Amino acid sequence: MLTNPRAQRVKSVRALGRRSARERAGRFVAEGPQAVREALAFAPGTVVEVYAEPGVAERHADLLTAAAAADVPFHETSPEVLSAMAGTEHPQGLIAVCRPVDVPLAQALGPDPRLVVVLTNVRDPGNAGTVIRCADAVGADAVVVSAASVDIYNPKVVRSTAGSLWHLPLVRGVEIEQALEACSARGLRVLAADGAGSTLLPQVDLTGPHAWVMGNEAWGLEEAVRERCDDVVRVPIHGHAESLNLAMAATVCLYASAGAQRGPS
């Protein structure tokens, strides 16, 4: 059992909460049973090692079995060590160190995409993770996160995805112009989701292949990005709310797309 919270191994895992350390090591941290379970189930080759407190290890023996089946090293730790490793104030007693899962833009889009999400200048990790989770829920083909956005391996983003990080192709670090050009080249109609849009969501034909472009939580999409899109769409607000936040607007737009493309399920 690992019992020294000041050990170098513990400090190395804790350091992965910083983007610079993640970039240098080529690793990130997934906290909690849900994230670790999805990583082992959908991308076991990306899991480097697993750490767990004794009680958690007993309650989630299935995860240890999955780790052993994938030849992933497991380390039992004291609560103090796990707490020192974790980025949350109240960790759930289980951590996995993982390799990046993002893929190149061309690979993510594939030859015939139907529904893609593009995030640009999205800085809030909770919003970014929730949009990835929603994109997974509606069966989107990929999520593209621009270079100007939050790192998808930020611990708060990883937690907010609730495991969806390992479920669908993700792209990070591309310039927004490159992302939009690639979407258009694949035959996707590019739709900007923006409160300043002149087209209402119910008026848009979403049956064909398309990409939703979503921007910053505070100021929306840049004018140059809106001009590059085929249409600028806003979600109608029937009450007195000033606006919807990014995650809420994304959920409304993506479920409208799923309903148009897939019908009721």
Short mmCIF file of N, CA and C in Angstrom, two decimals, residues 82-255:
data_model
loop_
_atom_site.label_atom_id
_atom_site.label_comp_id
_atom_site.label_asym_id
_atom_site.label_seq_id
_atom_site.Cartn_x
_atom_site.Cartn_y
_atom_site.Cartn_z
N LEU A 82 -4.45 9.16 -1.59
CA LEU A 82 -5.44 9.40 -2.64
C LEU A 82 -5.87 10.86 -2.64
N SER A 83 -6.07 11.41 -1.46
CA SER A 83 -6.46 12.81 -1.35
C SER A 83 -5.37 13.73 -1.89
N ALA A 84 -4.11 13.39 -1.64
CA ALA A 84 -3.00 14.20 -2.14
C ALA A 84 -2.90 14.14 -3.66
N MET A 85 -3.30 13.02 -4.24
CA MET A 85 -3.26 12.86 -5.70
C MET A 85 -4.40 13.60 -6.39
N ALA A 86 -5.56 13.64 -5.73
CA ALA A 86 -6.78 14.10 -6.39
C ALA A 86 -6.83 15.61 -6.51
N GLY A 87 -7.61 16.06 -7.47
CA GLY A 87 -7.80 17.48 -7.67
C GLY A 87 -9.06 18.01 -7.04
N THR A 88 -9.86 17.15 -6.41
CA THR A 88 -11.11 17.57 -5.79
C THR A 88 -10.96 17.61 -4.27
N GLU A 89 -11.80 18.41 -3.64
CA GLU A 89 -11.74 18.53 -2.18
C GLU A 89 -12.20 17.26 -1.51
N HIS A 90 -13.16 16.57 -2.13
CA HIS A 90 -13.67 15.31 -1.57
C HIS A 90 -13.58 14.22 -2.64
N PRO A 91 -12.41 13.65 -2.85
CA PRO A 91 -12.25 12.64 -3.91
C PRO A 91 -13.06 11.38 -3.61
N GLN A 92 -13.34 10.64 -4.66
CA GLN A 92 -14.18 9.45 -4.52
C GLN A 92 -13.36 8.18 -4.29
N GLY A 93 -12.09 8.34 -4.00
CA GLY A 93 -11.28 7.19 -3.60
C GLY A 93 -10.76 6.35 -4.73
N LEU A 94 -10.85 6.83 -5.97
CA LEU A 94 -10.40 6.03 -7.11
C LEU A 94 -9.90 6.96 -8.20
N ILE A 95 -8.72 6.67 -8.73
CA ILE A 95 -8.11 7.51 -9.75
C ILE A 95 -7.45 6.63 -10.81
N ALA A 96 -7.56 7.05 -12.06
CA ALA A 96 -6.82 6.41 -13.14
C ALA A 96 -5.95 7.45 -13.82
N VAL A 97 -4.73 7.09 -14.11
CA VAL A 97 -3.86 7.92 -14.95
C VAL A 97 -3.98 7.39 -16.37
N CYS A 98 -4.29 8.28 -17.30
CA CYS A 98 -4.61 7.86 -18.67
C CYS A 98 -3.77 8.58 -19.72
N ARG A 99 -3.66 7.95 -20.88
CA ARG A 99 -3.07 8.59 -22.05
C ARG A 99 -4.15 9.38 -22.78
N PRO A 100 -3.78 10.39 -23.55
CA PRO A 100 -4.76 11.17 -24.30
C PRO A 100 -5.58 10.29 -25.25
N VAL A 101 -6.83 10.69 -25.47
CA VAL A 101 -7.72 9.93 -26.34
C VAL A 101 -8.09 10.70 -27.61
N ASP A 102 -7.64 11.97 -27.74
CA ASP A 102 -8.05 12.75 -28.91
C ASP A 102 -7.43 12.19 -30.18
N VAL A 103 -8.07 12.45 -31.30
CA VAL A 103 -7.64 11.94 -32.60
C VAL A 103 -7.52 13.10 -33.58
N PRO A 104 -6.83 12.88 -34.72
CA PRO A 104 -6.73 13.94 -35.73
C PRO A 104 -8.10 14.31 -36.30
N LEU A 105 -8.20 15.53 -36.78
CA LEU A 105 -9.47 16.04 -37.29
C LEU A 105 -10.02 15.18 -38.42
N ALA A 106 -9.18 14.80 -39.37
CA ALA A 106 -9.66 14.01 -40.51
C ALA A 106 -10.21 12.66 -40.05
N GLN A 107 -9.57 12.06 -39.07
CA GLN A 107 -10.04 10.77 -38.56
C GLN A 107 -11.37 10.92 -37.83
N ALA A 108 -11.52 11.98 -37.04
CA ALA A 108 -12.75 12.17 -36.28
C ALA A 108 -13.95 12.39 -37.19
N LEU A 109 -13.76 13.18 -38.23
CA LEU A 109 -14.89 13.47 -39.13
C LEU A 109 -15.26 12.28 -39.99
N GLY A 110 -14.26 11.47 -40.35
CA GLY A 110 -14.54 10.30 -41.17
C GLY A 110 -15.03 10.69 -42.55
N PRO A 111 -15.47 9.70 -43.34
CA PRO A 111 -15.87 9.99 -44.72
C PRO A 111 -17.27 10.55 -44.87
N ASP A 112 -18.17 10.28 -43.89
CA ASP A 112 -19.58 10.63 -44.09
C ASP A 112 -20.25 11.02 -42.76
N PRO A 113 -19.80 12.10 -42.14
CA PRO A 113 -20.39 12.49 -40.85
C PRO A 113 -21.79 13.06 -41.02
N ARG A 114 -22.60 12.90 -39.98
CA ARG A 114 -23.97 13.42 -40.02
C ARG A 114 -24.18 14.56 -39.02
N LEU A 115 -23.51 14.47 -37.87
CA LEU A 115 -23.71 15.47 -36.83
C LEU A 115 -22.40 15.68 -36.06
N VAL A 116 -21.91 16.90 -36.08
CA VAL A 116 -20.64 17.24 -35.45
C VAL A 116 -20.83 18.49 -34.59
N VAL A 117 -20.10 18.57 -33.49
CA VAL A 117 -20.12 19.74 -32.62
C VAL A 117 -18.74 20.39 -32.64
N VAL A 118 -18.71 21.71 -32.83
CA VAL A 118 -17.46 22.46 -32.83
C VAL A 118 -17.53 23.51 -31.73
N LEU A 119 -16.57 23.48 -30.81
CA LEU A 119 -16.52 24.45 -29.72
C LEU A 119 -15.34 25.40 -29.95
N THR A 120 -15.60 26.70 -29.86
CA THR A 120 -14.53 27.67 -30.04
C THR A 120 -14.58 28.72 -28.93
N ASN A 121 -13.44 28.98 -28.34
CA ASN A 121 -13.33 29.95 -27.23
C ASN A 121 -14.21 29.58 -26.04
N VAL A 122 -14.47 28.30 -25.87
CA VAL A 122 -15.23 27.85 -24.70
C VAL A 122 -14.23 27.67 -23.56
N ARG A 123 -14.42 28.45 -22.50
CA ARG A 123 -13.42 28.48 -21.43
C ARG A 123 -13.88 27.77 -20.16
N ASP A 124 -15.16 27.62 -19.97
CA ASP A 124 -15.67 27.01 -18.74
C ASP A 124 -15.59 25.48 -18.84
N PRO A 125 -14.83 24.84 -17.95
CA PRO A 125 -14.66 23.38 -18.07
C PRO A 125 -15.96 22.60 -17.87
N GLY A 126 -16.83 23.09 -16.98
CA GLY A 126 -18.09 22.39 -16.77
C GLY A 126 -18.96 22.42 -18.01
N ASN A 127 -19.03 23.56 -18.67
CA ASN A 127 -19.79 23.66 -19.92
C ASN A 127 -19.21 22.76 -21.00
N ALA A 128 -17.89 22.79 -21.17
CA ALA A 128 -17.26 21.97 -22.20
C ALA A 128 -17.54 20.49 -21.97
N GLY A 129 -17.38 20.05 -20.72
CA GLY A 129 -17.63 18.64 -20.43
C GLY A 129 -19.08 18.25 -20.63
N THR A 130 -20.00 19.14 -20.27
CA THR A 130 -21.42 18.85 -20.43
C THR A 130 -21.81 18.77 -21.90
N VAL A 131 -21.22 19.62 -22.73
CA VAL A 131 -21.51 19.56 -24.17
C VAL A 131 -20.99 18.24 -24.75
N ILE A 132 -19.82 17.81 -24.35
CA ILE A 132 -19.29 16.52 -24.81
C ILE A 132 -20.23 15.39 -24.39
N ARG A 133 -20.70 15.46 -23.17
CA ARG A 133 -21.64 14.44 -22.67
C ARG A 133 -22.92 14.44 -23.48
N CYS A 134 -23.45 15.63 -23.77
CA CYS A 134 -24.68 15.72 -24.55
C CYS A 134 -24.46 15.21 -25.98
N ALA A 135 -23.33 15.58 -26.57
CA ALA A 135 -23.03 15.10 -27.93
C ALA A 135 -23.00 13.57 -27.97
N ASP A 136 -22.44 12.98 -26.94
CA ASP A 136 -22.44 11.52 -26.82
C ASP A 136 -23.86 10.99 -26.73
N ALA A 137 -24.68 11.63 -25.90
CA ALA A 137 -26.05 11.16 -25.68
C ALA A 137 -26.89 11.17 -26.96
N VAL A 138 -26.68 12.16 -27.82
CA VAL A 138 -27.49 12.26 -29.04
C VAL A 138 -26.89 11.48 -30.20
N GLY A 139 -25.73 10.86 -29.99
CA GLY A 139 -25.12 10.06 -31.05
C GLY A 139 -24.36 10.87 -32.07
N ALA A 140 -23.80 12.01 -31.66
CA ALA A 140 -23.00 12.81 -32.59
C ALA A 140 -21.76 12.03 -33.04
N ASP A 141 -21.28 12.39 -34.21
CA ASP A 141 -20.12 11.69 -34.78
C ASP A 141 -18.81 12.13 -34.15
N ALA A 142 -18.72 13.39 -33.71
CA ALA A 142 -17.46 13.89 -33.16
C ALA A 142 -17.69 15.23 -32.49
N VAL A 143 -16.75 15.58 -31.61
CA VAL A 143 -16.69 16.91 -31.02
C VAL A 143 -15.31 17.48 -31.30
N VAL A 144 -15.28 18.69 -31.84
CA VAL A 144 -14.02 19.37 -32.16
C VAL A 144 -13.89 20.55 -31.21
N VAL A 145 -12.79 20.60 -30.47
CA VAL A 145 -12.55 21.67 -29.49
C VAL A 145 -11.36 22.50 -29.97
N SER A 146 -11.60 23.77 -30.22
CA SER A 146 -10.56 24.62 -30.82
C SER A 146 -9.41 24.87 -29.86
N ALA A 147 -8.31 25.34 -30.44
CA ALA A 147 -7.10 25.63 -29.67
C ALA A 147 -7.35 26.70 -28.62
N ALA A 148 -8.31 27.60 -28.87
CA ALA A 148 -8.57 28.69 -27.95
C ALA A 148 -9.49 28.30 -26.80
N SER A 149 -9.90 27.05 -26.74
CA SER A 149 -10.83 26.59 -25.71
C SER A 149 -10.10 25.90 -24.57
N VAL A 150 -10.85 25.57 -23.51
CA VAL A 150 -10.30 24.87 -22.37
C VAL A 150 -9.78 23.50 -22.81
N ASP A 151 -8.76 23.02 -22.11
CA ASP A 151 -8.19 21.71 -22.40
C ASP A 151 -9.20 20.62 -22.02
N ILE A 152 -9.45 19.70 -22.92
CA ILE A 152 -10.42 18.63 -22.63
C ILE A 152 -9.93 17.70 -21.53
N TYR A 153 -8.64 17.75 -21.19
CA TYR A 153 -8.12 16.91 -20.12
C TYR A 153 -8.03 17.64 -18.78
N ASN A 154 -8.53 18.86 -18.73
CA ASN A 154 -8.70 19.54 -17.46
C ASN A 154 -9.55 18.63 -16.55
N PRO A 155 -9.15 18.40 -15.30
CA PRO A 155 -9.91 17.47 -14.46
C PRO A 155 -11.40 17.79 -14.36
N LYS A 156 -11.77 19.07 -14.38
CA LYS A 156 -13.18 19.44 -14.30
C LYS A 156 -13.91 19.07 -15.58
N VAL A 157 -13.24 19.19 -16.72
CA VAL A 157 -13.86 18.75 -17.97
C VAL A 157 -14.08 17.25 -17.94
N VAL A 158 -13.05 16.51 -17.54
CA VAL A 158 -13.14 15.05 -17.50
C VAL A 158 -14.30 14.62 -16.61
N ARG A 159 -14.42 15.21 -15.42
CA ARG A 159 -15.51 14.85 -14.52
C ARG A 159 -16.86 15.19 -15.14
N SER A 160 -16.96 16.33 -15.78
CA SER A 160 -18.25 16.77 -16.34
C SER A 160 -18.72 15.90 -17.49
N THR A 161 -17.81 15.22 -18.17
CA THR A 161 -18.23 14.34 -19.27
C THR A 161 -18.87 13.07 -18.76
N ALA A 162 -18.67 12.74 -17.48
CA ALA A 162 -19.27 11.53 -16.88
C ALA A 162 -18.95 10.27 -17.68
N GLY A 163 -17.76 10.21 -18.23
CA GLY A 163 -17.35 9.02 -18.97
C GLY A 163 -17.45 9.15 -20.48
N SER A 164 -18.16 10.16 -20.97
CA SER A 164 -18.33 10.33 -22.41
C SER A 164 -17.03 10.67 -23.12
N LEU A 165 -16.03 11.09 -22.37
CA LEU A 165 -14.72 11.38 -22.97
C LEU A 165 -14.19 10.20 -23.75
N TRP A 166 -14.56 8.99 -23.35
CA TRP A 166 -14.05 7.78 -24.00
C TRP A 166 -15.04 7.18 -25.00
N HIS A 167 -16.13 7.86 -25.27
CA HIS A 167 -17.20 7.26 -26.08
C HIS A 167 -17.24 7.70 -27.52
N LEU A 168 -16.73 8.87 -27.83
CA LEU A 168 -16.85 9.37 -29.21
C LEU A 168 -15.57 10.10 -29.59
N PRO A 169 -15.30 10.24 -30.89
CA PRO A 169 -14.07 10.90 -31.32
C PRO A 169 -14.02 12.36 -30.88
N LEU A 170 -12.88 12.73 -30.30
CA LEU A 170 -12.65 14.10 -29.86
C LEU A 170 -11.40 14.65 -30.53
N VAL A 171 -11.49 15.92 -30.90
CA VAL A 171 -10.36 16.62 -31.51
C VAL A 171 -10.06 17.83 -30.64
N ARG A 172 -8.80 18.12 -30.44
CA ARG A 172 -8.45 19.33 -29.68
C ARG A 172 -7.30 20.05 -30.37
N GLY A 173 -7.18 21.33 -30.06
CA GLY A 173 -6.01 22.08 -30.47
C GLY A 173 -5.99 22.55 -31.91
N VAL A 174 -7.11 22.48 -32.63
CA VAL A 174 -7.12 22.95 -34.02
C VAL A 174 -7.64 24.38 -34.05
N GLU A 175 -7.23 25.12 -35.05
CA GLU A 175 -7.74 26.47 -35.23
C GLU A 175 -9.17 26.39 -35.75
N ILE A 176 -9.99 27.35 -35.37
CA ILE A 176 -11.39 27.29 -35.73
C ILE A 176 -11.58 27.33 -37.25
N GLU A 177 -10.76 28.10 -37.95
CA GLU A 177 -10.88 28.17 -39.41
C GLU A 177 -10.64 26.80 -40.04
N GLN A 178 -9.66 26.09 -39.52
CA GLN A 178 -9.37 24.74 -40.02
C GLN A 178 -10.53 23.80 -39.76
N ALA A 179 -11.12 23.90 -38.59
CA ALA A 179 -12.24 23.03 -38.25
C ALA A 179 -13.44 23.28 -39.15
N LEU A 180 -13.77 24.55 -39.38
CA LEU A 180 -14.93 24.87 -40.21
C LEU A 180 -14.70 24.46 -41.66
N GLU A 181 -13.48 24.66 -42.14
CA GLU A 181 -13.16 24.28 -43.51
C GLU A 181 -13.29 22.77 -43.68
N ALA A 182 -12.82 22.01 -42.69
CA ALA A 182 -12.90 20.56 -42.78
C ALA A 182 -14.35 20.08 -42.74
N CYS A 183 -15.18 20.72 -41.93
CA CYS A 183 -16.59 20.35 -41.88
C CYS A 183 -17.28 20.60 -43.22
N SER A 184 -17.02 21.75 -43.79
CA SER A 184 -17.62 22.07 -45.10
C SER A 184 -17.15 21.10 -46.17
N ALA A 185 -15.87 20.75 -46.11
CA ALA A 185 -15.31 19.82 -47.11
C ALA A 185 -15.95 18.44 -47.01
N ARG A 186 -16.45 18.09 -45.83
CA ARG A 186 -17.11 16.79 -45.64
C ARG A 186 -18.59 16.87 -45.97
N GLY A 187 -19.06 17.99 -46.46
CA GLY A 187 -20.46 18.11 -46.84
C GLY A 187 -21.39 18.48 -45.71
N LEU A 188 -20.83 18.98 -44.61
CA LEU A 188 -21.66 19.39 -43.48
C LEU A 188 -22.12 20.83 -43.64
N ARG A 189 -23.38 21.08 -43.43
CA ARG A 189 -23.87 22.45 -43.35
C ARG A 189 -23.44 23.00 -41.99
N VAL A 190 -22.80 24.14 -41.98
CA VAL A 190 -22.24 24.68 -40.74
C VAL A 190 -23.21 25.70 -40.14
N LEU A 191 -23.71 25.40 -38.94
CA LEU A 191 -24.71 26.23 -38.28
C LEU A 191 -24.11 26.84 -37.02
N ALA A 192 -24.16 28.14 -36.92
CA ALA A 192 -23.72 28.83 -35.71
C ALA A 192 -24.88 28.92 -34.74
N ALA A 193 -24.66 28.50 -33.51
CA ALA A 193 -25.66 28.66 -32.45
C ALA A 193 -25.33 29.93 -31.69
N ASP A 194 -26.16 30.95 -31.85
CA ASP A 194 -25.82 32.25 -31.27
C ASP A 194 -27.11 33.02 -30.98
N GLY A 195 -27.13 33.68 -29.82
CA GLY A 195 -28.31 34.43 -29.43
C GLY A 195 -28.64 35.58 -30.35
N ALA A 196 -27.66 35.99 -31.19
CA ALA A 196 -27.90 37.08 -32.14
C ALA A 196 -28.40 36.58 -33.48
N GLY A 197 -28.65 35.29 -33.60
CA GLY A 197 -29.07 34.73 -34.88
C GLY A 197 -30.42 35.24 -35.34
N SER A 198 -30.58 35.34 -36.64
CA SER A 198 -31.85 35.80 -37.20
C SER A 198 -32.80 34.64 -37.51
N THR A 199 -32.25 33.41 -37.54
CA THR A 199 -33.06 32.22 -37.83
C THR A 199 -33.38 31.51 -36.52
N LEU A 200 -34.66 31.21 -36.31
CA LEU A 200 -35.06 30.48 -35.11
C LEU A 200 -34.84 28.98 -35.31
N LEU A 201 -34.49 28.31 -34.23
CA LEU A 201 -34.20 26.87 -34.30
C LEU A 201 -35.32 26.06 -34.97
N PRO A 202 -36.59 26.28 -34.64
CA PRO A 202 -37.64 25.47 -35.28
C PRO A 202 -37.75 25.68 -36.79
N GLN A 203 -37.15 26.75 -37.31
CA GLN A 203 -37.23 27.03 -38.73
C GLN A 203 -36.15 26.34 -39.55
N VAL A 204 -35.18 25.72 -38.88
CA VAL A 204 -34.01 25.15 -39.57
C VAL A 204 -34.26 23.69 -39.93
N ASP A 205 -33.92 23.33 -41.16
CA ASP A 205 -33.99 21.94 -41.58
C ASP A 205 -32.74 21.22 -41.07
N LEU A 206 -32.94 20.32 -40.15
CA LEU A 206 -31.81 19.61 -39.52
C LEU A 206 -31.72 18.16 -39.97
N THR A 207 -32.42 17.82 -41.01
CA THR A 207 -32.42 16.42 -41.44
C THR A 207 -31.13 16.04 -42.15
N GLY A 208 -30.48 16.99 -42.79
CA GLY A 208 -29.25 16.69 -43.50
C GLY A 208 -28.03 16.77 -42.60
N PRO A 209 -26.85 16.40 -43.12
CA PRO A 209 -25.62 16.47 -42.32
C PRO A 209 -25.29 17.92 -41.95
N HIS A 210 -24.93 18.14 -40.70
CA HIS A 210 -24.60 19.50 -40.28
C HIS A 210 -23.68 19.50 -39.06
N ALA A 211 -23.06 20.63 -38.86
CA ALA A 211 -22.20 20.85 -37.69
C ALA A 211 -22.70 22.06 -36.92
N TRP A 212 -22.80 21.92 -35.62
CA TRP A 212 -23.15 23.04 -34.76
C TRP A 212 -21.88 23.69 -34.24
N VAL A 213 -21.77 25.00 -34.38
CA VAL A 213 -20.63 25.75 -33.88
C VAL A 213 -21.09 26.57 -32.69
N MET A 214 -20.42 26.39 -31.56
CA MET A 214 -20.84 27.04 -30.31
C MET A 214 -19.66 27.76 -29.69
N GLY A 215 -19.93 28.95 -29.15
CA GLY A 215 -18.84 29.81 -28.72
C GLY A 215 -18.79 30.11 -27.24
N ASN A 216 -18.12 31.17 -26.94
CA ASN A 216 -17.83 31.57 -25.56
C ASN A 216 -19.09 31.82 -24.74
N GLU A 217 -19.01 31.46 -23.46
CA GLU A 217 -20.14 31.58 -22.56
C GLU A 217 -20.61 33.02 -22.38
N ALA A 218 -19.68 33.96 -22.42
CA ALA A 218 -20.02 35.36 -22.14
C ALA A 218 -20.34 36.16 -23.38
N TRP A 219 -19.54 36.01 -24.43
CA TRP A 219 -19.74 36.87 -25.60
C TRP A 219 -20.13 36.13 -26.88
N GLY A 220 -20.39 34.84 -26.79
CA GLY A 220 -20.87 34.11 -27.95
C GLY A 220 -19.80 33.89 -29.00
N LEU A 221 -20.21 33.89 -30.24
CA LEU A 221 -19.30 33.64 -31.36
C LEU A 221 -18.74 34.94 -31.92
N GLU A 222 -17.50 34.89 -32.35
CA GLU A 222 -16.91 36.05 -33.01
C GLU A 222 -17.61 36.30 -34.34
N GLU A 223 -17.64 37.55 -34.75
CA GLU A 223 -18.33 37.91 -36.00
C GLU A 223 -17.75 37.17 -37.19
N ALA A 224 -16.44 37.01 -37.22
CA ALA A 224 -15.80 36.32 -38.34
C ALA A 224 -16.26 34.87 -38.43
N VAL A 225 -16.49 34.25 -37.28
CA VAL A 225 -16.96 32.86 -37.27
C VAL A 225 -18.41 32.80 -37.74
N ARG A 226 -19.23 33.72 -37.25
CA ARG A 226 -20.63 33.74 -37.70
C ARG A 226 -20.73 33.93 -39.21
N GLU A 227 -19.90 34.81 -39.74
CA GLU A 227 -19.93 35.07 -41.18
C GLU A 227 -19.50 33.86 -41.98
N ARG A 228 -18.65 33.04 -41.40
CA ARG A 228 -18.14 31.85 -42.10
C ARG A 228 -19.19 30.73 -42.12
N CYS A 229 -20.16 30.78 -41.22
CA CYS A 229 -21.15 29.71 -41.14
C CYS A 229 -22.26 29.89 -42.18
N ASP A 230 -22.95 28.82 -42.48
CA ASP A 230 -24.03 28.86 -43.47
C ASP A 230 -25.29 29.52 -42.94
N ASP A 231 -25.48 29.47 -41.62
CA ASP A 231 -26.64 30.11 -41.02
C ASP A 231 -26.33 30.36 -39.55
N VAL A 232 -26.95 31.39 -38.98
CA VAL A 232 -26.79 31.71 -37.56
C VAL A 232 -28.15 31.51 -36.91
N VAL A 233 -28.20 30.60 -35.95
CA VAL A 233 -29.47 30.12 -35.40
C VAL A 233 -29.55 30.45 -33.92
N ARG A 234 -30.73 30.87 -33.49
CA ARG A 234 -30.92 31.12 -32.06
C ARG A 234 -32.08 30.28 -31.55
N VAL A 235 -31.95 29.90 -30.29
CA VAL A 235 -33.01 29.17 -29.61
C VAL A 235 -34.06 30.18 -29.15
N PRO A 236 -35.33 30.00 -29.50
CA PRO A 236 -36.35 30.97 -29.08
C PRO A 236 -36.53 30.96 -27.57
N ILE A 237 -36.69 32.13 -27.00
CA ILE A 237 -36.96 32.27 -25.57
C ILE A 237 -38.34 32.89 -25.41
N HIS A 238 -39.24 32.15 -24.82
CA HIS A 238 -40.64 32.57 -24.74
C HIS A 238 -40.97 33.29 -23.43
N GLY A 239 -40.10 33.13 -22.45
CA GLY A 239 -40.33 33.79 -21.17
C GLY A 239 -39.46 35.02 -21.02
N HIS A 240 -39.06 35.31 -19.79
CA HIS A 240 -38.33 36.53 -19.51
C HIS A 240 -36.83 36.30 -19.29
N ALA A 241 -36.36 35.07 -19.43
CA ALA A 241 -34.93 34.79 -19.27
C ALA A 241 -34.14 35.55 -20.32
N GLU A 242 -33.04 36.11 -19.90
CA GLU A 242 -32.21 36.86 -20.85
C GLU A 242 -31.60 35.94 -21.90
N SER A 243 -31.16 34.76 -21.48
CA SER A 243 -30.49 33.84 -22.41
C SER A 243 -30.38 32.47 -21.76
N LEU A 244 -29.90 31.51 -22.54
CA LEU A 244 -29.55 30.19 -22.03
C LEU A 244 -28.03 30.10 -21.93
N ASN A 245 -27.53 29.36 -20.95
CA ASN A 245 -26.08 29.18 -20.94
C ASN A 245 -25.67 28.19 -22.03
N LEU A 246 -24.38 28.07 -22.24
CA LEU A 246 -23.87 27.27 -23.36
C LEU A 246 -24.36 25.83 -23.30
N ALA A 247 -24.23 25.20 -22.15
CA ALA A 247 -24.61 23.80 -22.05
C ALA A 247 -26.10 23.59 -22.32
N MET A 248 -26.94 24.49 -21.82
CA MET A 248 -28.38 24.37 -22.05
C MET A 248 -28.72 24.58 -23.51
N ALA A 249 -28.14 25.60 -24.13
CA ALA A 249 -28.41 25.85 -25.54
C ALA A 249 -27.93 24.70 -26.40
N ALA A 250 -26.76 24.16 -26.07
CA ALA A 250 -26.23 23.03 -26.83
C ALA A 250 -27.16 21.83 -26.73
N THR A 251 -27.68 21.58 -25.54
CA THR A 251 -28.59 20.46 -25.35
C THR A 251 -29.84 20.61 -26.20
N VAL A 252 -30.42 21.80 -26.22
CA VAL A 252 -31.62 22.04 -27.02
C VAL A 252 -31.33 21.83 -28.50
N CYS A 253 -30.23 22.41 -28.98
CA CYS A 253 -29.89 22.31 -30.40
C CYS A 253 -29.58 20.86 -30.80
N LEU A 254 -28.82 20.18 -29.98
CA LEU A 254 -28.41 18.82 -30.34
C LEU A 254 -29.57 17.84 -30.30
N TYR A 255 -30.49 18.03 -29.37
CA TYR A 255 -31.65 17.13 -29.37
C TYR A 255 -32.61 17.45 -30.50
#
